[in-house]
mmCIF file of C-alpha atoms in Angstrom:
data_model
loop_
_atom_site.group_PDB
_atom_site.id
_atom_site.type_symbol
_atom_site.label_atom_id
_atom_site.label_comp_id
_atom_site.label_asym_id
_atom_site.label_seq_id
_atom_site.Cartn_x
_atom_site.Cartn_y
_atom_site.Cartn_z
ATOM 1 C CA UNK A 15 78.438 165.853 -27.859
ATOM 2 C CA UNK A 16 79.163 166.428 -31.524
ATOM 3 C CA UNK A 17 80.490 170.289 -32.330
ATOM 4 C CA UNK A 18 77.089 170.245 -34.949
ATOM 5 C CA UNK A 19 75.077 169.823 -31.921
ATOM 6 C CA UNK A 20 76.748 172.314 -30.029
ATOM 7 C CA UNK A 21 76.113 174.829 -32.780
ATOM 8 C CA UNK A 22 72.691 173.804 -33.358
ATOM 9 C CA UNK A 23 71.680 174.315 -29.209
ATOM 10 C CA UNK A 24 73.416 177.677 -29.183
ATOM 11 C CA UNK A 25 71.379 178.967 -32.265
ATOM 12 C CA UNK A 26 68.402 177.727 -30.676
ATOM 13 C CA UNK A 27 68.433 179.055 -27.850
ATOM 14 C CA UNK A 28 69.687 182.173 -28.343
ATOM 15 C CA UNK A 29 66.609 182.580 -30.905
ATOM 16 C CA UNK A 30 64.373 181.007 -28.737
ATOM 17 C CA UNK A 31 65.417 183.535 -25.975
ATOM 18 C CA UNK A 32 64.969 185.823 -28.634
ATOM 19 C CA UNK A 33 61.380 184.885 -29.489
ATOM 20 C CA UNK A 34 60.525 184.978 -25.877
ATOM 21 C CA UNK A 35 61.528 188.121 -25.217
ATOM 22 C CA UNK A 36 59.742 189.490 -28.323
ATOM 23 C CA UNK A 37 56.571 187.771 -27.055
ATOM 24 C CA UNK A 38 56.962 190.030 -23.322
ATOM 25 C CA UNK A 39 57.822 192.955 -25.148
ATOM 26 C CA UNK A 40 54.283 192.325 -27.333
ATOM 27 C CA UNK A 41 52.526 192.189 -23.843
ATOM 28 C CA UNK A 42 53.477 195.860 -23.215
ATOM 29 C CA UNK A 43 53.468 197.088 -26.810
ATOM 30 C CA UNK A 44 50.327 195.755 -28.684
ATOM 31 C CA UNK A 45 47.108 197.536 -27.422
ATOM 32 C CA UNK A 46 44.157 194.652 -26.377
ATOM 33 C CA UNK A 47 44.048 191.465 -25.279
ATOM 34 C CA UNK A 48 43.209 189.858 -28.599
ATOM 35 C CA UNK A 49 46.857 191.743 -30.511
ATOM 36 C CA UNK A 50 48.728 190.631 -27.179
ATOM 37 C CA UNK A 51 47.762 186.799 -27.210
ATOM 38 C CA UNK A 52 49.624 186.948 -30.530
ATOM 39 C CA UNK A 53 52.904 187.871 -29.026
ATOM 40 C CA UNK A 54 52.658 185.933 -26.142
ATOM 41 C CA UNK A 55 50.576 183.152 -27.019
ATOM 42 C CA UNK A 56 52.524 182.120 -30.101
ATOM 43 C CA UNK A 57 55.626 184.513 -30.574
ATOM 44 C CA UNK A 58 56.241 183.138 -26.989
ATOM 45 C CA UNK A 59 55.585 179.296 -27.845
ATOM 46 C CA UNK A 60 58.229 179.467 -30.982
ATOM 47 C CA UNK A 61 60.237 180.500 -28.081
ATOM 48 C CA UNK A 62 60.355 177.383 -25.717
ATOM 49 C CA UNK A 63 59.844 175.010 -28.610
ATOM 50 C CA UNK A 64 63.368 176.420 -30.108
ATOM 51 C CA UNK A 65 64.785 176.326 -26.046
ATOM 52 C CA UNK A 66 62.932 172.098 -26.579
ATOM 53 C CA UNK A 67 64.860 171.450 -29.491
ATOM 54 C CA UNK A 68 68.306 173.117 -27.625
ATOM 55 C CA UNK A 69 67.599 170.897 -24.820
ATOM 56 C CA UNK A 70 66.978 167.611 -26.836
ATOM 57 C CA UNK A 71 70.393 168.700 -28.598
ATOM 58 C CA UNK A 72 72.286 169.062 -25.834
ATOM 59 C CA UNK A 73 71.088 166.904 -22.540
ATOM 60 C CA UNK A 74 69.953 163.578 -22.281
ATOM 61 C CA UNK A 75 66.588 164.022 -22.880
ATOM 62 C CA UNK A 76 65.650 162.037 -25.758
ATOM 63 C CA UNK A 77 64.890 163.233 -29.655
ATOM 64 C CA UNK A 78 61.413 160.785 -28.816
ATOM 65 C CA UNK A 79 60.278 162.751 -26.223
ATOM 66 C CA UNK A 80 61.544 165.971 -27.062
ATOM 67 C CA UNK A 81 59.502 165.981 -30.497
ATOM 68 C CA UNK A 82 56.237 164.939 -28.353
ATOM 69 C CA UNK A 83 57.032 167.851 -26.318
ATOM 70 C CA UNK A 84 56.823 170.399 -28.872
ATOM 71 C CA UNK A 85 54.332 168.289 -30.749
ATOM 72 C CA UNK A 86 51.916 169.223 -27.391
ATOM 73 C CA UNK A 87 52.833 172.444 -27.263
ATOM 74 C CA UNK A 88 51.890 173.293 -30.416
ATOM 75 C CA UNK A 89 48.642 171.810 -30.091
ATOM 76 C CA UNK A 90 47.830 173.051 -27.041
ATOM 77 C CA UNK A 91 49.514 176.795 -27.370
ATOM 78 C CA UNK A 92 46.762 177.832 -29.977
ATOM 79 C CA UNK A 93 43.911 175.912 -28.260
ATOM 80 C CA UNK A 94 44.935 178.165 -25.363
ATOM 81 C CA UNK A 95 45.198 181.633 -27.012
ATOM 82 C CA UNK A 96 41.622 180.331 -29.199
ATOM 83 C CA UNK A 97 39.766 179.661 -25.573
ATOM 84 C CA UNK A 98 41.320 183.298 -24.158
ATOM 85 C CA UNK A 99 39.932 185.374 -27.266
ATOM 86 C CA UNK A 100 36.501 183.886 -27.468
ATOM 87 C CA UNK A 101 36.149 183.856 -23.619
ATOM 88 C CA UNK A 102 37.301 187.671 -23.822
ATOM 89 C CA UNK A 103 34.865 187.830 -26.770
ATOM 90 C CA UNK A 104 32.042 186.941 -24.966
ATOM 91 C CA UNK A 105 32.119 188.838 -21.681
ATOM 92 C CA UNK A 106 32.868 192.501 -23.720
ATOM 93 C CA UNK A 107 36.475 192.988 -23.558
ATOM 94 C CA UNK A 108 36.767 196.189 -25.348
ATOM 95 C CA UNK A 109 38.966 195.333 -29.282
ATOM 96 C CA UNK A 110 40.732 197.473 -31.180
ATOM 97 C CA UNK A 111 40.618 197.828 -35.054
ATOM 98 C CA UNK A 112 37.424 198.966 -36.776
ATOM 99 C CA UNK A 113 36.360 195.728 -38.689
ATOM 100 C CA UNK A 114 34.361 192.973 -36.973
ATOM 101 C CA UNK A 115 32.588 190.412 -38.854
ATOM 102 C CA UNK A 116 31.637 188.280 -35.716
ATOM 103 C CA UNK A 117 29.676 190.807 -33.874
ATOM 104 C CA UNK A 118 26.756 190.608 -36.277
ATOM 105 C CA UNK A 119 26.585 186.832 -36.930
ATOM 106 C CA UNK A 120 26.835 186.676 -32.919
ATOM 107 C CA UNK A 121 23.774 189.052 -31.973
ATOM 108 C CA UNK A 122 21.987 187.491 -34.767
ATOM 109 C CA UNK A 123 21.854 184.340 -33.275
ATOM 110 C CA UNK A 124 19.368 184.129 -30.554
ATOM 111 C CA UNK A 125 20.661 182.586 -26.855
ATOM 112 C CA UNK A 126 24.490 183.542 -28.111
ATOM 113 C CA UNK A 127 24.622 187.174 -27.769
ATOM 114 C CA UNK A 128 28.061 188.296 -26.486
ATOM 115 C CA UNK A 129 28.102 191.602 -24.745
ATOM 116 C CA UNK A 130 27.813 195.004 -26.810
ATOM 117 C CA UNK A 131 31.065 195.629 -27.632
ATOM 118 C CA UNK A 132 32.658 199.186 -26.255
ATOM 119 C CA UNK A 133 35.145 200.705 -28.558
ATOM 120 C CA UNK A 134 38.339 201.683 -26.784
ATOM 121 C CA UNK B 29 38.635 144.899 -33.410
ATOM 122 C CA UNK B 30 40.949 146.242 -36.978
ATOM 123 C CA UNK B 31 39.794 150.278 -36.110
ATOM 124 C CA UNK B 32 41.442 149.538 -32.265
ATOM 125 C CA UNK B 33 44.284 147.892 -33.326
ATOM 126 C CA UNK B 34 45.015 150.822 -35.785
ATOM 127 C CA UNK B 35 44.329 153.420 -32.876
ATOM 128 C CA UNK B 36 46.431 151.162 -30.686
ATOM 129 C CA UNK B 37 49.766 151.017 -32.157
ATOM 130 C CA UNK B 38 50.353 154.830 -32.737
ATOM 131 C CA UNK B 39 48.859 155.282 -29.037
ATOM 132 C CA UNK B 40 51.787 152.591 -27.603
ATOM 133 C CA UNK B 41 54.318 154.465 -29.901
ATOM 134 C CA UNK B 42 53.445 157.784 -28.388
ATOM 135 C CA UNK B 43 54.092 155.987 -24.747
ATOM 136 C CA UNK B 44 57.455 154.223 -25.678
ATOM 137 C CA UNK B 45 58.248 157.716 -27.019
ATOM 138 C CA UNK B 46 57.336 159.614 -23.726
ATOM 139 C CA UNK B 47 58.489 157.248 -21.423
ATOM 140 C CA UNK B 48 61.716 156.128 -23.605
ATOM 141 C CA UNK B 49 62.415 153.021 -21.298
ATOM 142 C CA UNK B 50 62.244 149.788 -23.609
ATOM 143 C CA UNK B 51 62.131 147.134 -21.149
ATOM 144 C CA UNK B 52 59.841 144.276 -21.827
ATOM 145 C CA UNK B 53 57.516 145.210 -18.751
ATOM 146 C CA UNK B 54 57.557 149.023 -19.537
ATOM 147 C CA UNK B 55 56.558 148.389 -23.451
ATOM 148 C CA UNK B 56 53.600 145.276 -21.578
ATOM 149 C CA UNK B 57 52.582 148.704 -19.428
ATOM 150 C CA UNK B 58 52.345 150.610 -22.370
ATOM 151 C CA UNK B 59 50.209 148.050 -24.331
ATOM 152 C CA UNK B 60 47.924 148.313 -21.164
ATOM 153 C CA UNK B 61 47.556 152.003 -21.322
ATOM 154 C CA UNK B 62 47.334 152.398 -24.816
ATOM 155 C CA UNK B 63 44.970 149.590 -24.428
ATOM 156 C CA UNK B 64 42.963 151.921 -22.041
ATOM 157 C CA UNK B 65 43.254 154.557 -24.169
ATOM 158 C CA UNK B 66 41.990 153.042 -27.060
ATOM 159 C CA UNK B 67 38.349 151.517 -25.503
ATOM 160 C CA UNK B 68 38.110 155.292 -24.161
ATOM 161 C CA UNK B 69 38.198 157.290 -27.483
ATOM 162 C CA UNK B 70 35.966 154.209 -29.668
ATOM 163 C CA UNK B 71 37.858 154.381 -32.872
ATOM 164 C CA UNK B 72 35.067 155.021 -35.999
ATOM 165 C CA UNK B 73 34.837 151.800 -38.292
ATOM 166 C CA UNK B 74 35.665 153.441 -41.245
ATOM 167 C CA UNK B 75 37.899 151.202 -43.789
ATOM 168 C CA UNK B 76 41.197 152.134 -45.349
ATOM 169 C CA UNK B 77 41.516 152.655 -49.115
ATOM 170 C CA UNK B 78 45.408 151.110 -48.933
ATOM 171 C CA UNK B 79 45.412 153.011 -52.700
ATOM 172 C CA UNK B 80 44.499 156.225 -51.423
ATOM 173 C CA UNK B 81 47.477 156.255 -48.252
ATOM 174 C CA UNK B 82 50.893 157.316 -51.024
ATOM 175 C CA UNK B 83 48.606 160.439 -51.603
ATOM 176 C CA UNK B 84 47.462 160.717 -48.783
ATOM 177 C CA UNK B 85 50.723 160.588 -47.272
ATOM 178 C CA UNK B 86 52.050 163.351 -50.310
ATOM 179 C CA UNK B 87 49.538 165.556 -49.502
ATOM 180 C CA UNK B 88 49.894 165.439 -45.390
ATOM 181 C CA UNK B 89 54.001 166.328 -45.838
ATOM 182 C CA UNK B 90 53.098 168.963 -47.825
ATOM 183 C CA UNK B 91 50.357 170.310 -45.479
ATOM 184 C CA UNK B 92 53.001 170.848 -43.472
ATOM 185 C CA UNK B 93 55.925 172.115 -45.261
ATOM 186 C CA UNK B 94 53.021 174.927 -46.215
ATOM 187 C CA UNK B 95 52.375 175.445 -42.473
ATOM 188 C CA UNK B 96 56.274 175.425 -41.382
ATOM 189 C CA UNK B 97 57.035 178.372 -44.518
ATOM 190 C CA UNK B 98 53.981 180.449 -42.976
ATOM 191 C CA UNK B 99 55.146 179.992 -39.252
ATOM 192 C CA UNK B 100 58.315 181.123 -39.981
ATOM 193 C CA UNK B 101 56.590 184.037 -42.666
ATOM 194 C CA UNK B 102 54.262 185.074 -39.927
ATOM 195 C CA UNK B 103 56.196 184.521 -36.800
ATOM 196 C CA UNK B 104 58.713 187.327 -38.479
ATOM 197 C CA UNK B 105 56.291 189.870 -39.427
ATOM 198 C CA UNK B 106 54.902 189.448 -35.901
ATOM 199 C CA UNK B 107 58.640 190.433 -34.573
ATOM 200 C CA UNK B 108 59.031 193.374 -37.031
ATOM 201 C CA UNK B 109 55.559 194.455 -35.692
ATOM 202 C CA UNK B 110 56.744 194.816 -32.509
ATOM 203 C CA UNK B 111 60.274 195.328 -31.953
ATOM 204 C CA UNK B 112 59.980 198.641 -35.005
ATOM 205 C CA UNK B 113 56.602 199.309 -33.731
ATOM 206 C CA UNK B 114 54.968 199.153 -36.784
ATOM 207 C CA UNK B 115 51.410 200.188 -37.609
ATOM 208 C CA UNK B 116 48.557 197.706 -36.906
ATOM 209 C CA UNK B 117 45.070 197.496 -38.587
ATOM 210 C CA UNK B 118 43.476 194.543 -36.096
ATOM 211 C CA UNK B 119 40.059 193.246 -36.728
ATOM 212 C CA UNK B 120 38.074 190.285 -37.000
ATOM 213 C CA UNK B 121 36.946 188.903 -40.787
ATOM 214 C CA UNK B 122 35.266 185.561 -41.689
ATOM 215 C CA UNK B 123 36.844 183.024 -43.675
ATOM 216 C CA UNK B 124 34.749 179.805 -44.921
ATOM 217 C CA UNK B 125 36.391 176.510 -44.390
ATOM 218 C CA UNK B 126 35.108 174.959 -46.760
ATOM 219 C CA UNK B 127 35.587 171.545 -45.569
ATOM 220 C CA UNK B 128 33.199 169.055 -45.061
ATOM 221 C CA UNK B 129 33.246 167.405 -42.119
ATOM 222 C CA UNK B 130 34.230 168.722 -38.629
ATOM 223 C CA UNK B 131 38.298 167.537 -38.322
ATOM 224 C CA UNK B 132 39.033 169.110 -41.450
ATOM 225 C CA UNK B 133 37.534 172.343 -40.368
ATOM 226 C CA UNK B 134 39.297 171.717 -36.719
ATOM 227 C CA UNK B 135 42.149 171.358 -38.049
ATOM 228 C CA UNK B 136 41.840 174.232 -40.619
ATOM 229 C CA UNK B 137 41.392 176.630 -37.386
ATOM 230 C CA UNK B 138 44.240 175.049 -35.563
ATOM 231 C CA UNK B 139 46.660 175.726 -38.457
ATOM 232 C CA UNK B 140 45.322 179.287 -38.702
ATOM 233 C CA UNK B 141 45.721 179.810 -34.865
ATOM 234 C CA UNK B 142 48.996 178.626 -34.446
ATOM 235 C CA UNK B 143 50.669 181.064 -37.678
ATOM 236 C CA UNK B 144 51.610 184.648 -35.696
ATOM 237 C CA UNK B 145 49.072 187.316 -36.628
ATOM 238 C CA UNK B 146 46.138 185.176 -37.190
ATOM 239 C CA UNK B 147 43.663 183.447 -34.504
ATOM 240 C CA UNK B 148 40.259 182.182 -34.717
ATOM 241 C CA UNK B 149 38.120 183.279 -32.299
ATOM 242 C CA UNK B 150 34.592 181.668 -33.168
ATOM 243 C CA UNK B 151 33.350 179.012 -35.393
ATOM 244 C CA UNK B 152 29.622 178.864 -36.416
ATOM 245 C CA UNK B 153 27.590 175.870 -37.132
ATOM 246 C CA UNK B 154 28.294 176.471 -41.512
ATOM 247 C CA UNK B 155 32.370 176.323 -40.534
ATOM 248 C CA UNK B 156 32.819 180.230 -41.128
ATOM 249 C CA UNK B 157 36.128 180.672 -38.885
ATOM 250 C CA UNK B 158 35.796 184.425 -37.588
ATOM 251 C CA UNK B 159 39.418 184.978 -37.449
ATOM 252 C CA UNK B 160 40.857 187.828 -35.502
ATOM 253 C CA UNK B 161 44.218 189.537 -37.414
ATOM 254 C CA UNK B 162 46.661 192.056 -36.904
ATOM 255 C CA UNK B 163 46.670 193.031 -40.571
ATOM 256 C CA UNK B 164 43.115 192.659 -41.528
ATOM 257 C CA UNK B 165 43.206 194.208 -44.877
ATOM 258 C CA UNK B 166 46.644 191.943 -46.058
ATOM 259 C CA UNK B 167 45.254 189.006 -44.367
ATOM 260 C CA UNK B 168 41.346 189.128 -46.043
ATOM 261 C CA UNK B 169 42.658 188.383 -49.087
ATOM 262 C CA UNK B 170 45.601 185.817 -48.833
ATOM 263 C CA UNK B 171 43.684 183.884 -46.142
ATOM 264 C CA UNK B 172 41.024 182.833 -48.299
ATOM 265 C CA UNK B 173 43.227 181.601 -51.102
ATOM 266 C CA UNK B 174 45.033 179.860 -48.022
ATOM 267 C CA UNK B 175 42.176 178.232 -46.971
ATOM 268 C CA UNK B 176 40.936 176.700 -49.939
ATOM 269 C CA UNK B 177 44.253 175.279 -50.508
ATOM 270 C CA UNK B 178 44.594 173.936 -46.963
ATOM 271 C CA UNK B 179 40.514 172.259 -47.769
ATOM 272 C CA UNK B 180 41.589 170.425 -50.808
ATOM 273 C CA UNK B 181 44.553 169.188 -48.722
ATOM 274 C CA UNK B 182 42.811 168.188 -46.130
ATOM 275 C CA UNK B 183 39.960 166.668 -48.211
ATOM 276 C CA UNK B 184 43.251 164.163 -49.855
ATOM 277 C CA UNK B 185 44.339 163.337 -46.558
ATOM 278 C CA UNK B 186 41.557 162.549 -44.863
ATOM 279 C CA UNK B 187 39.700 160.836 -48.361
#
């Protein structure tokens, strides 16, 4: 192992633990659901792509598969945080902020009416 | 036949890739299951304008140089935000696509969902992406300007 890659896996992951630790502290500190799946569902992901690219750098997993890796997880980390906020949407979860365009185009539509919304 | 054979070879890639064993009968298996693959998803006909790919090409590294400088833009704010527990204004504002067909405004919400601060939480039938953000009053007005820019680079990629 090259000193370059040595350097470039200990940057990574001690960002990458970084990330992920920012994305548990968001968890506690942001106030819904909706603000939370920002820290955790994306601040978190930057966090095990950067601990990927440490582990393609350093072990013999290959560059190939490591860059698929990420590749599907950042496809599939905001497909994931999309599905919890419009499921959490739907059934009423209460949001914070006073601004929300999509409550009126959803209870004009007939047959797609979320629940009424309950400020916290 | 040409649409499957172009589906075919980036499928068999993506298995050499995952598997990374290149022994004759792992790459044979791999033709097999890309094979698979391939008669499951039933590739569109649609022809390739050979003079349109350089752009096309251009426009798609760009794409995502522009999404890599707003990950790392975003993904830092998003820190700030919470490690100095900054003030918040969340809400939920629409943003048009304004692409035309479906991928472009699939795609449009997937690059908008994966940048820290933004996520879409609904698209309606006229690809309005309500987009829920933790600065809604920064975000209206950058995101549209974003957007339109992200449509005409989608519309040269996917020409």
């Amino acid at each position: 192992m090259t000193p370059i890659l040595q350097f470039i896996a200990i940057i990574a992951v001690i960002v990458g633990t970084l990330f992920s630790l920012v994305g548990i502290l968001g968890y506690f500190r942001l106030p819904d659901v909706y603000t939370r799946l920002h820290a955790t569902g994306k601040v978190g992901i930057f966090g095990v792509v950067l601990l990927l690219v440490a582990t393609v750098a350093v072990t013999p997993l290959s560059i190939g598969k490591g860059l698929i890796l990420i590749a599907l997880l950042l496809v599939a980390g905001p497909v994931a945080s999309h599905a919890i906020a419009s499921a959490a949407y739907r059934i009423g979860i209460p949001m914070t902020g006073k601004r929300d365009d999509l409550q009126q185009e959803l209870h004009s539509e007939p047959g797609r009416k979320g629940k009424q919304r309950i400020k916290p | 036949m040409m649409p499957y054979t172009r589906l075919l070879i980036p499928l068999w890639l993506f298995y050499m890739l995952l598997t990374n064993n290149w022994q004759l009968s792992n790459m044979v298996m791999g033709m097999v299951v890309a094979g698979w693959v391939a008669w499951l998803l039933r590739p569109s006909e649609r022809k390739i304008v050979w003079r349109t790919v350089p752009g096309a090409l251009a426009a798609a590294v760009y794409y995502l140089g522009i999404l890599l400088v707003d990950l790392a833009q975003s993904g830092w704010q998003v820190v700030r935000i919470i490690l100095f527990n900054q003030p918040i204004n969340p809400g939920i504002i629409a943003i048009p696509s304004g692409c035309d067909s479906e991928l472009g405004t699939a795609l449009s919400a997937h690059a908008i969902t994966v940048t820290p601060g933004e996520m879409v939480v609904e698209i309606n039938e006229a690809g309005v992406m309500y987009t829920h953000c933790l600065e809604v009053d920064k975000a209206a007005e950058h995101m549209e300007r974003a957007q339109k820019m992200r449509a005409e680079l989608l519309q040269r990629i996917f020409i």
